């Protein structure tokens, strides 16, 4: 086994290019996960992999299977739809949980909760700014 | 259009992209170990399973079998449930109230 499917020349090049660029974008997102300073910056980074990286690799898979079987095979779109629907929901839930935890600790690095008029509420137990 | 054949560049491209995805998984794993807080670990876990799903899809391209695609779909489904449950736990201290 050579580790590559039987494909026409043009499809082979295109699939390889799509796979490589998708993997590279995902790696850039993962490096961002390592390098950013705070959680609220880090939460943006891995979405590179779950949007562009996911789309490029699924496109490569779709092209490879379709040309390999000689008919359009689109079940990869199912994964694309699912990841596109679930990733923002999961990350918004996570960011809200993190904000809740930071506020409960009285951290001064996150904005305070606001009431109905949009006025910032007084913090329950304000602590002096801690260098962290 | 040329006849179907093994394109040698494609095998190299698949191997290279698998290496890049493996490196991305190592980055996420390092963030899980380092933390510093629970929400960072959950975020890194989310990133880890997404990257694992992409890696499985690249195996699917290499072997031209649909088995890997089905596993990737399963990871996508279960990973979302896991992240949502963990976020709920961080928010309230309970998963099911």
PDB file of C-alpha atoms in Angstrom:
ATOM      1  CA  UNK A   1       0.000   0.000   0.000  1.00  0.00           C
ATOM      2  CA  UNK A   2       1.421   3.349  -1.013  1.00  0.00           C
ATOM      3  CA  UNK A   3      -0.762   5.445   1.293  1.00  0.00           C
ATOM      4  CA  UNK A   4      -2.496   7.215  -1.586  1.00  0.00           C
ATOM      5  CA  UNK A   5      -5.755   6.433  -3.386  1.00  0.00           C
ATOM      6  CA  UNK A   6      -6.051   5.749  -7.116  1.00  0.00           C
ATOM      7  CA  UNK A   7      -6.874   9.121  -8.633  1.00  0.00           C
ATOM      8  CA  UNK A   8      -6.382  11.002 -11.883  1.00  0.00           C
ATOM      9  CA  UNK A   9      -3.376  13.301 -11.894  1.00  0.00           C
ATOM     10  CA  UNK A  10      -5.255  16.588 -11.562  1.00  0.00           C
ATOM     11  CA  UNK A  11      -7.425  15.298  -8.700  1.00  0.00           C
ATOM     12  CA  UNK A  12      -4.367  13.967  -6.901  1.00  0.00           C
ATOM     13  CA  UNK A  13      -2.649  17.345  -6.942  1.00  0.00           C
ATOM     14  CA  UNK A  14      -5.798  19.177  -5.902  1.00  0.00           C
ATOM     15  CA  UNK A  15      -6.536  16.776  -3.030  1.00  0.00           C
ATOM     16  CA  UNK A  16      -2.958  17.046  -1.790  1.00  0.00           C
ATOM     17  CA  UNK A  17      -3.037  20.828  -1.926  1.00  0.00           C
ATOM     18  CA  UNK A  18      -6.363  21.045  -0.083  1.00  0.00           C
ATOM     19  CA  UNK A  19      -5.223  18.591   2.614  1.00  0.00           C
ATOM     20  CA  UNK A  20      -1.932  20.376   3.170  1.00  0.00           C
ATOM     21  CA  UNK A  21      -3.448  23.844   3.396  1.00  0.00           C
ATOM     22  CA  UNK A  22      -6.182  22.607   5.749  1.00  0.00           C
ATOM     23  CA  UNK A  23      -3.648  20.943   8.026  1.00  0.00           C
ATOM     24  CA  UNK A  24      -1.437  24.052   7.991  1.00  0.00           C
ATOM     25  CA  UNK A  25      -4.328  26.332   8.971  1.00  0.00           C
ATOM     26  CA  UNK A  26      -5.263  23.947  11.786  1.00  0.00           C
ATOM     27  CA  UNK A  27      -1.685  23.974  13.045  1.00  0.00           C
ATOM     28  CA  UNK A  28      -1.646  27.784  13.048  1.00  0.00           C
ATOM     29  CA  UNK A  29      -4.786  27.714  15.213  1.00  0.00           C
ATOM     30  CA  UNK A  30      -3.213  25.228  17.620  1.00  0.00           C
ATOM     31  CA  UNK A  31      -0.079  27.392  17.915  1.00  0.00           C
ATOM     32  CA  UNK A  32      -2.366  30.305  18.734  1.00  0.00           C
ATOM     33  CA  UNK A  33      -3.858  28.183  21.509  1.00  0.00           C
ATOM     34  CA  UNK A  34      -0.369  27.916  22.974  1.00  0.00           C
ATOM     35  CA  UNK A  35       0.823  31.465  22.442  1.00  0.00           C
ATOM     36  CA  UNK A  36      -2.043  33.765  23.444  1.00  0.00           C
ATOM     37  CA  UNK A  37      -1.903  35.200  26.948  1.00  0.00           C
ATOM     38  CA  UNK A  38      -5.443  35.077  28.371  1.00  0.00           C
ATOM     39  CA  UNK A  39      -8.296  32.612  28.064  1.00  0.00           C
ATOM     40  CA  UNK A  40     -10.488  35.107  26.206  1.00  0.00           C
ATOM     41  CA  UNK A  41      -7.828  35.481  23.521  1.00  0.00           C
ATOM     42  CA  UNK A  42      -7.160  31.769  23.390  1.00  0.00           C
ATOM     43  CA  UNK A  43     -10.804  30.910  22.795  1.00  0.00           C
ATOM     44  CA  UNK A  44     -10.544  32.428  19.310  1.00  0.00           C
ATOM     45  CA  UNK A  45      -7.520  30.500  18.102  1.00  0.00           C
ATOM     46  CA  UNK A  46      -8.698  26.880  17.621  1.00  0.00           C
ATOM     47  CA  UNK A  47     -11.717  28.008  15.605  1.00  0.00           C
ATOM     48  CA  UNK A  48      -9.319  28.355  12.653  1.00  0.00           C
ATOM     49  CA  UNK A  49      -9.143  24.566  12.653  1.00  0.00           C
ATOM     50  CA  UNK A  50     -12.865  24.048  13.083  1.00  0.00           C
ATOM     51  CA  UNK A  51     -13.840  26.444  10.258  1.00  0.00           C
ATOM     52  CA  UNK A  52     -11.324  26.850   7.433  1.00  0.00           C
ATOM     53  CA  UNK A  53      -9.215  23.816   8.275  1.00  0.00           C
ATOM     54  CA  UNK A  54     -12.289  21.609   8.572  1.00  0.00           C
ATOM     55  CA  UNK A  55     -13.737  22.935   5.299  1.00  0.00           C
ATOM     56  CA  UNK A  56     -10.525  22.422   3.307  1.00  0.00           C
ATOM     57  CA  UNK A  57      -9.919  18.870   4.585  1.00  0.00           C
ATOM     58  CA  UNK A  58     -13.552  17.884   4.029  1.00  0.00           C
ATOM     59  CA  UNK A  59     -13.347  19.299   0.510  1.00  0.00           C
ATOM     60  CA  UNK A  60     -10.246  17.181  -0.102  1.00  0.00           C
ATOM     61  CA  UNK A  61     -12.038  14.096   1.212  1.00  0.00           C
ATOM     62  CA  UNK A  62     -15.130  14.850  -0.866  1.00  0.00           C
ATOM     63  CA  UNK A  63     -13.087  15.309  -4.041  1.00  0.00           C
ATOM     64  CA  UNK A  64     -11.043  12.186  -3.403  1.00  0.00           C
ATOM     65  CA  UNK A  65     -14.035   9.911  -2.748  1.00  0.00           C
ATOM     66  CA  UNK A  66     -16.087  11.397  -5.592  1.00  0.00           C
ATOM     67  CA  UNK A  67     -13.402  11.026  -8.250  1.00  0.00           C
ATOM     68  CA  UNK A  68     -12.378   7.629  -6.862  1.00  0.00           C
ATOM     69  CA  UNK A  69     -15.906   6.247  -7.188  1.00  0.00           C
ATOM     70  CA  UNK A  70     -16.787   8.162 -10.336  1.00  0.00           C
ATOM     71  CA  UNK A  71     -19.967   9.642  -8.872  1.00  0.00           C
ATOM     72  CA  UNK A  72     -20.681  12.558  -6.546  1.00  0.00           C
ATOM     73  CA  UNK A  73     -20.483  11.481  -2.878  1.00  0.00           C
ATOM     74  CA  UNK A  74     -21.513  14.250  -0.520  1.00  0.00           C
ATOM     75  CA  UNK A  75     -21.785  12.620   2.911  1.00  0.00           C
ATOM     76  CA  UNK A  76     -18.852  14.787   4.058  1.00  0.00           C
ATOM     77  CA  UNK A  77     -21.257  17.718   4.046  1.00  0.00           C
ATOM     78  CA  UNK A  78     -22.926  16.102   7.055  1.00  0.00           C
ATOM     79  CA  UNK A  79     -19.771  16.520   9.142  1.00  0.00           C
ATOM     80  CA  UNK A  80     -19.355  20.086   7.863  1.00  0.00           C
ATOM     81  CA  UNK A  81     -22.925  20.971   8.830  1.00  0.00           C
ATOM     82  CA  UNK A  82     -22.541  19.407  12.242  1.00  0.00           C
ATOM     83  CA  UNK A  83     -19.232  21.017  13.155  1.00  0.00           C
ATOM     84  CA  UNK A  84     -20.451  24.405  11.891  1.00  0.00           C
ATOM     85  CA  UNK A  85     -23.556  24.137  14.066  1.00  0.00           C
ATOM     86  CA  UNK A  86     -21.981  22.835  17.262  1.00  0.00           C
ATOM     87  CA  UNK A  87     -18.633  24.642  17.576  1.00  0.00           C
ATOM     88  CA  UNK A  88     -20.033  28.149  18.209  1.00  0.00           C
ATOM     89  CA  UNK A  89     -22.577  26.799  20.688  1.00  0.00           C
ATOM     90  CA  UNK A  90     -19.953  24.897  22.669  1.00  0.00           C
ATOM     91  CA  UNK A  91     -17.489  27.790  22.718  1.00  0.00           C
ATOM     92  CA  UNK A  92     -20.096  30.386  23.708  1.00  0.00           C
ATOM     93  CA  UNK A  93     -21.151  28.127  26.588  1.00  0.00           C
ATOM     94  CA  UNK A  94     -17.520  27.742  27.619  1.00  0.00           C
ATOM     95  CA  UNK A  95     -16.736  31.475  27.407  1.00  0.00           C
ATOM     96  CA  UNK A  96     -19.821  32.302  29.491  1.00  0.00           C
ATOM     97  CA  UNK A  97     -18.786  29.737  32.093  1.00  0.00           C
ATOM     98  CA  UNK A  98     -15.305  31.268  32.205  1.00  0.00           C
ATOM     99  CA  UNK A  99     -16.760  34.796  32.561  1.00  0.00           C
ATOM    100  CA  UNK A 100     -19.045  33.583  35.340  1.00  0.00           C
ATOM    101  CA  UNK A 101     -16.114  32.015  37.165  1.00  0.00           C
ATOM    102  CA  UNK A 102     -13.954  35.124  36.810  1.00  0.00           C
ATOM    103  CA  UNK A 103     -16.751  37.354  38.105  1.00  0.00           C
ATOM    104  CA  UNK A 104     -17.474  35.033  41.014  1.00  0.00           C
ATOM    105  CA  UNK A 105     -13.838  35.359  42.022  1.00  0.00           C
ATOM    106  CA  UNK A 106     -14.091  39.174  41.867  1.00  0.00           C
ATOM    107  CA  UNK A 107     -11.469  39.399  39.144  1.00  0.00           C
ATOM    108  CA  UNK A 108     -10.945  42.973  37.983  1.00  0.00           C
ATOM    109  CA  UNK A 109      -9.783  41.909  34.562  1.00  0.00           C
ATOM    110  CA  UNK A 110     -13.289  41.163  33.253  1.00  0.00           C
ATOM    111  CA  UNK A 111     -16.072  43.766  32.838  1.00  0.00           C
ATOM    112  CA  UNK A 112     -18.733  43.748  35.591  1.00  0.00           C
ATOM    113  CA  UNK A 113     -22.238  42.430  35.054  1.00  0.00           C
ATOM    114  CA  UNK A 114     -24.761  45.027  33.845  1.00  0.00           C
ATOM    115  CA  UNK A 115     -28.354  45.549  35.000  1.00  0.00           C
ATOM    116  CA  UNK A 116     -31.376  46.249  32.768  1.00  0.00           C
ATOM    117  CA  UNK A 117     -30.421  49.915  32.231  1.00  0.00           C
ATOM    118  CA  UNK A 118     -26.975  48.955  31.052  1.00  0.00           C
ATOM    119  CA  UNK A 119     -25.334  50.335  34.183  1.00  0.00           C
ATOM    120  CA  UNK A 120     -22.458  48.320  35.602  1.00  0.00           C
ATOM    121  CA  UNK A 121     -23.383  46.717  38.888  1.00  0.00           C
ATOM    122  CA  UNK A 122     -21.192  47.195  41.920  1.00  0.00           C
ATOM    123  CA  UNK A 123     -18.956  44.280  42.545  1.00  0.00           C
ATOM    124  CA  UNK A 124     -19.896  42.167  45.553  1.00  0.00           C
ATOM    125  CA  UNK A 125     -16.404  41.927  46.984  1.00  0.00           C
ATOM    126  CA  UNK A 126     -13.906  44.022  45.117  1.00  0.00           C
ATOM    127  CA  UNK A 127     -10.352  43.098  45.666  1.00  0.00           C
ATOM    128  CA  UNK A 128      -7.398  45.335  44.843  1.00  0.00           C
ATOM    129  CA  UNK A 129      -5.857  44.751  41.456  1.00  0.00           C
ATOM    130  CA  UNK A 130      -3.656  41.712  41.745  1.00  0.00           C
ATOM    131  CA  UNK A 131      -0.757  41.336  39.427  1.00  0.00           C
ATOM    132  CA  UNK A 132      -1.129  37.976  37.791  1.00  0.00           C
TER     133      UNK A 132
ATOM    134  CA  UNK B   1      -7.940  13.419 -18.442  1.00  0.00           C
ATOM    135  CA  UNK B   2      -5.303  10.878 -17.502  1.00  0.00           C
ATOM    136  CA  UNK B   3      -6.110   7.376 -16.284  1.00  0.00           C
ATOM    137  CA  UNK B   4      -6.391   6.773 -12.533  1.00  0.00           C
ATOM    138  CA  UNK B   5      -3.001   6.029 -11.020  1.00  0.00           C
ATOM    139  CA  UNK B   6      -1.152   6.423  -7.761  1.00  0.00           C
ATOM    140  CA  UNK B   7      -0.014  10.018  -7.671  1.00  0.00           C
ATOM    141  CA  UNK B   8       3.273   9.919  -5.745  1.00  0.00           C
ATOM    142  CA  UNK B   9       3.030  13.554  -4.668  1.00  0.00           C
ATOM    143  CA  UNK B  10      -0.317  12.800  -3.040  1.00  0.00           C
ATOM    144  CA  UNK B  11       1.165  10.185  -0.692  1.00  0.00           C
ATOM    145  CA  UNK B  12       3.767  12.721   0.393  1.00  0.00           C
ATOM    146  CA  UNK B  13       1.149  15.451   0.833  1.00  0.00           C
ATOM    147  CA  UNK B  14      -1.039  13.141   2.940  1.00  0.00           C
ATOM    148  CA  UNK B  15       1.902  12.168   5.150  1.00  0.00           C
ATOM    149  CA  UNK B  16       2.948  15.801   5.585  1.00  0.00           C
ATOM    150  CA  UNK B  17      -0.566  16.969   6.456  1.00  0.00           C
ATOM    151  CA  UNK B  18      -0.893  14.131   8.975  1.00  0.00           C
ATOM    152  CA  UNK B  19       2.356  15.295  10.575  1.00  0.00           C
ATOM    153  CA  UNK B  20       1.044  18.878  10.762  1.00  0.00           C
ATOM    154  CA  UNK B  21      -2.214  17.695  12.328  1.00  0.00           C
ATOM    155  CA  UNK B  22      -0.267  15.567  14.809  1.00  0.00           C
ATOM    156  CA  UNK B  23       1.765  18.638  15.755  1.00  0.00           C
ATOM    157  CA  UNK B  24      -1.473  20.574  16.251  1.00  0.00           C
ATOM    158  CA  UNK B  25      -2.729  17.798  18.560  1.00  0.00           C
ATOM    159  CA  UNK B  26       0.537  18.001  20.521  1.00  0.00           C
ATOM    160  CA  UNK B  27      -0.006  21.758  20.991  1.00  0.00           C
ATOM    161  CA  UNK B  28      -3.526  21.117  22.323  1.00  0.00           C
ATOM    162  CA  UNK B  29      -2.217  18.379  24.618  1.00  0.00           C
ATOM    163  CA  UNK B  30       0.393  20.749  26.014  1.00  0.00           C
ATOM    164  CA  UNK B  31      -2.340  23.280  26.775  1.00  0.00           C
ATOM    165  CA  UNK B  32      -4.327  20.549  28.575  1.00  0.00           C
ATOM    166  CA  UNK B  33      -1.305  19.734  30.748  1.00  0.00           C
ATOM    167  CA  UNK B  34      -0.314  23.344  31.434  1.00  0.00           C
ATOM    168  CA  UNK B  35      -3.790  24.754  32.097  1.00  0.00           C
ATOM    169  CA  UNK B  36      -3.572  27.143  33.896  1.00  0.00           C
ATOM    170  CA  UNK B  37      -7.304  26.952  34.642  1.00  0.00           C
ATOM    171  CA  UNK B  38     -10.082  24.465  34.037  1.00  0.00           C
ATOM    172  CA  UNK B  39     -11.638  26.463  31.175  1.00  0.00           C
ATOM    173  CA  UNK B  40      -8.306  26.408  29.309  1.00  0.00           C
ATOM    174  CA  UNK B  41      -8.207  22.643  29.629  1.00  0.00           C
ATOM    175  CA  UNK B  42     -11.755  22.232  28.333  1.00  0.00           C
ATOM    176  CA  UNK B  43     -10.976  24.534  25.398  1.00  0.00           C
ATOM    177  CA  UNK B  44      -7.844  22.533  24.578  1.00  0.00           C
ATOM    178  CA  UNK B  45      -9.820  19.288  24.784  1.00  0.00           C
ATOM    179  CA  UNK B  46     -12.319  20.721  22.294  1.00  0.00           C
ATOM    180  CA  UNK B  47      -9.463  21.667  19.965  1.00  0.00           C
ATOM    181  CA  UNK B  48      -7.890  18.214  20.448  1.00  0.00           C
ATOM    182  CA  UNK B  49     -10.951  16.288  19.361  1.00  0.00           C
ATOM    183  CA  UNK B  50     -11.599  18.538  16.376  1.00  0.00           C
ATOM    184  CA  UNK B  51      -8.029  17.973  15.204  1.00  0.00           C
ATOM    185  CA  UNK B  52      -8.361  14.222  15.794  1.00  0.00           C
ATOM    186  CA  UNK B  53     -11.468  14.258  13.606  1.00  0.00           C
ATOM    187  CA  UNK B  54      -9.520  15.983  10.820  1.00  0.00           C
ATOM    188  CA  UNK B  55      -6.704  13.450  11.195  1.00  0.00           C
ATOM    189  CA  UNK B  56      -9.190  10.597  10.780  1.00  0.00           C
ATOM    190  CA  UNK B  57     -10.552  12.259   7.647  1.00  0.00           C
ATOM    191  CA  UNK B  58      -7.054  12.393   6.209  1.00  0.00           C
ATOM    192  CA  UNK B  59      -6.716   8.657   6.908  1.00  0.00           C
ATOM    193  CA  UNK B  60      -9.983   8.265   5.038  1.00  0.00           C
ATOM    194  CA  UNK B  61      -8.460  10.043   2.034  1.00  0.00           C
ATOM    195  CA  UNK B  62      -5.354   7.849   2.203  1.00  0.00           C
ATOM    196  CA  UNK B  63      -7.214   4.523   2.340  1.00  0.00           C
ATOM    197  CA  UNK B  64     -10.354   5.500   0.357  1.00  0.00           C
ATOM    198  CA  UNK B  65     -12.573   3.776   2.937  1.00  0.00           C
ATOM    199  CA  UNK B  66     -15.724   5.263   4.461  1.00  0.00           C
ATOM    200  CA  UNK B  67     -15.078   3.670   7.869  1.00  0.00           C
ATOM    201  CA  UNK B  68     -12.890   6.608   8.935  1.00  0.00           C
ATOM    202  CA  UNK B  69     -15.555   9.077   7.886  1.00  0.00           C
ATOM    203  CA  UNK B  70     -18.095   7.369  10.151  1.00  0.00           C
ATOM    204  CA  UNK B  71     -15.698   7.454  13.095  1.00  0.00           C
ATOM    205  CA  UNK B  72     -15.078  11.169  12.423  1.00  0.00           C
ATOM    206  CA  UNK B  73     -18.824  11.807  12.485  1.00  0.00           C
ATOM    207  CA  UNK B  74     -19.076   9.991  15.824  1.00  0.00           C
ATOM    208  CA  UNK B  75     -16.252  12.067  17.298  1.00  0.00           C
ATOM    209  CA  UNK B  76     -17.939  15.242  16.104  1.00  0.00           C
ATOM    210  CA  UNK B  77     -21.205  14.261  17.781  1.00  0.00           C
ATOM    211  CA  UNK B  78     -19.761  13.072  21.096  1.00  0.00           C
ATOM    212  CA  UNK B  79     -17.170  15.834  21.381  1.00  0.00           C
ATOM    213  CA  UNK B  80     -19.799  18.565  21.289  1.00  0.00           C
ATOM    214  CA  UNK B  81     -21.773  16.823  24.036  1.00  0.00           C
ATOM    215  CA  UNK B  82     -18.636  16.565  26.141  1.00  0.00           C
ATOM    216  CA  UNK B  83     -17.667  20.228  25.766  1.00  0.00           C
ATOM    217  CA  UNK B  84     -21.212  21.415  26.446  1.00  0.00           C
ATOM    218  CA  UNK B  85     -21.457  19.216  29.568  1.00  0.00           C
ATOM    219  CA  UNK B  86     -18.081  20.396  30.877  1.00  0.00           C
ATOM    220  CA  UNK B  87     -18.993  24.053  30.262  1.00  0.00           C
ATOM    221  CA  UNK B  88     -22.224  23.478  32.182  1.00  0.00           C
ATOM    222  CA  UNK B  89     -20.259  21.913  34.993  1.00  0.00           C
ATOM    223  CA  UNK B  90     -17.874  24.875  35.177  1.00  0.00           C
ATOM    224  CA  UNK B  91     -20.828  27.263  35.260  1.00  0.00           C
ATOM    225  CA  UNK B  92     -23.001  25.581  37.887  1.00  0.00           C
ATOM    226  CA  UNK B  93     -21.043  22.775  39.499  1.00  0.00           C
ATOM    227  CA  UNK B  94     -23.627  20.291  38.221  1.00  0.00           C
ATOM    228  CA  UNK B  95     -24.195  18.730  34.822  1.00  0.00           C
ATOM    229  CA  UNK B  96     -27.813  17.660  35.313  1.00  0.00           C
ATOM    230  CA  UNK B  97     -29.810  19.721  37.800  1.00  0.00           C
TER     231      UNK B  97
END
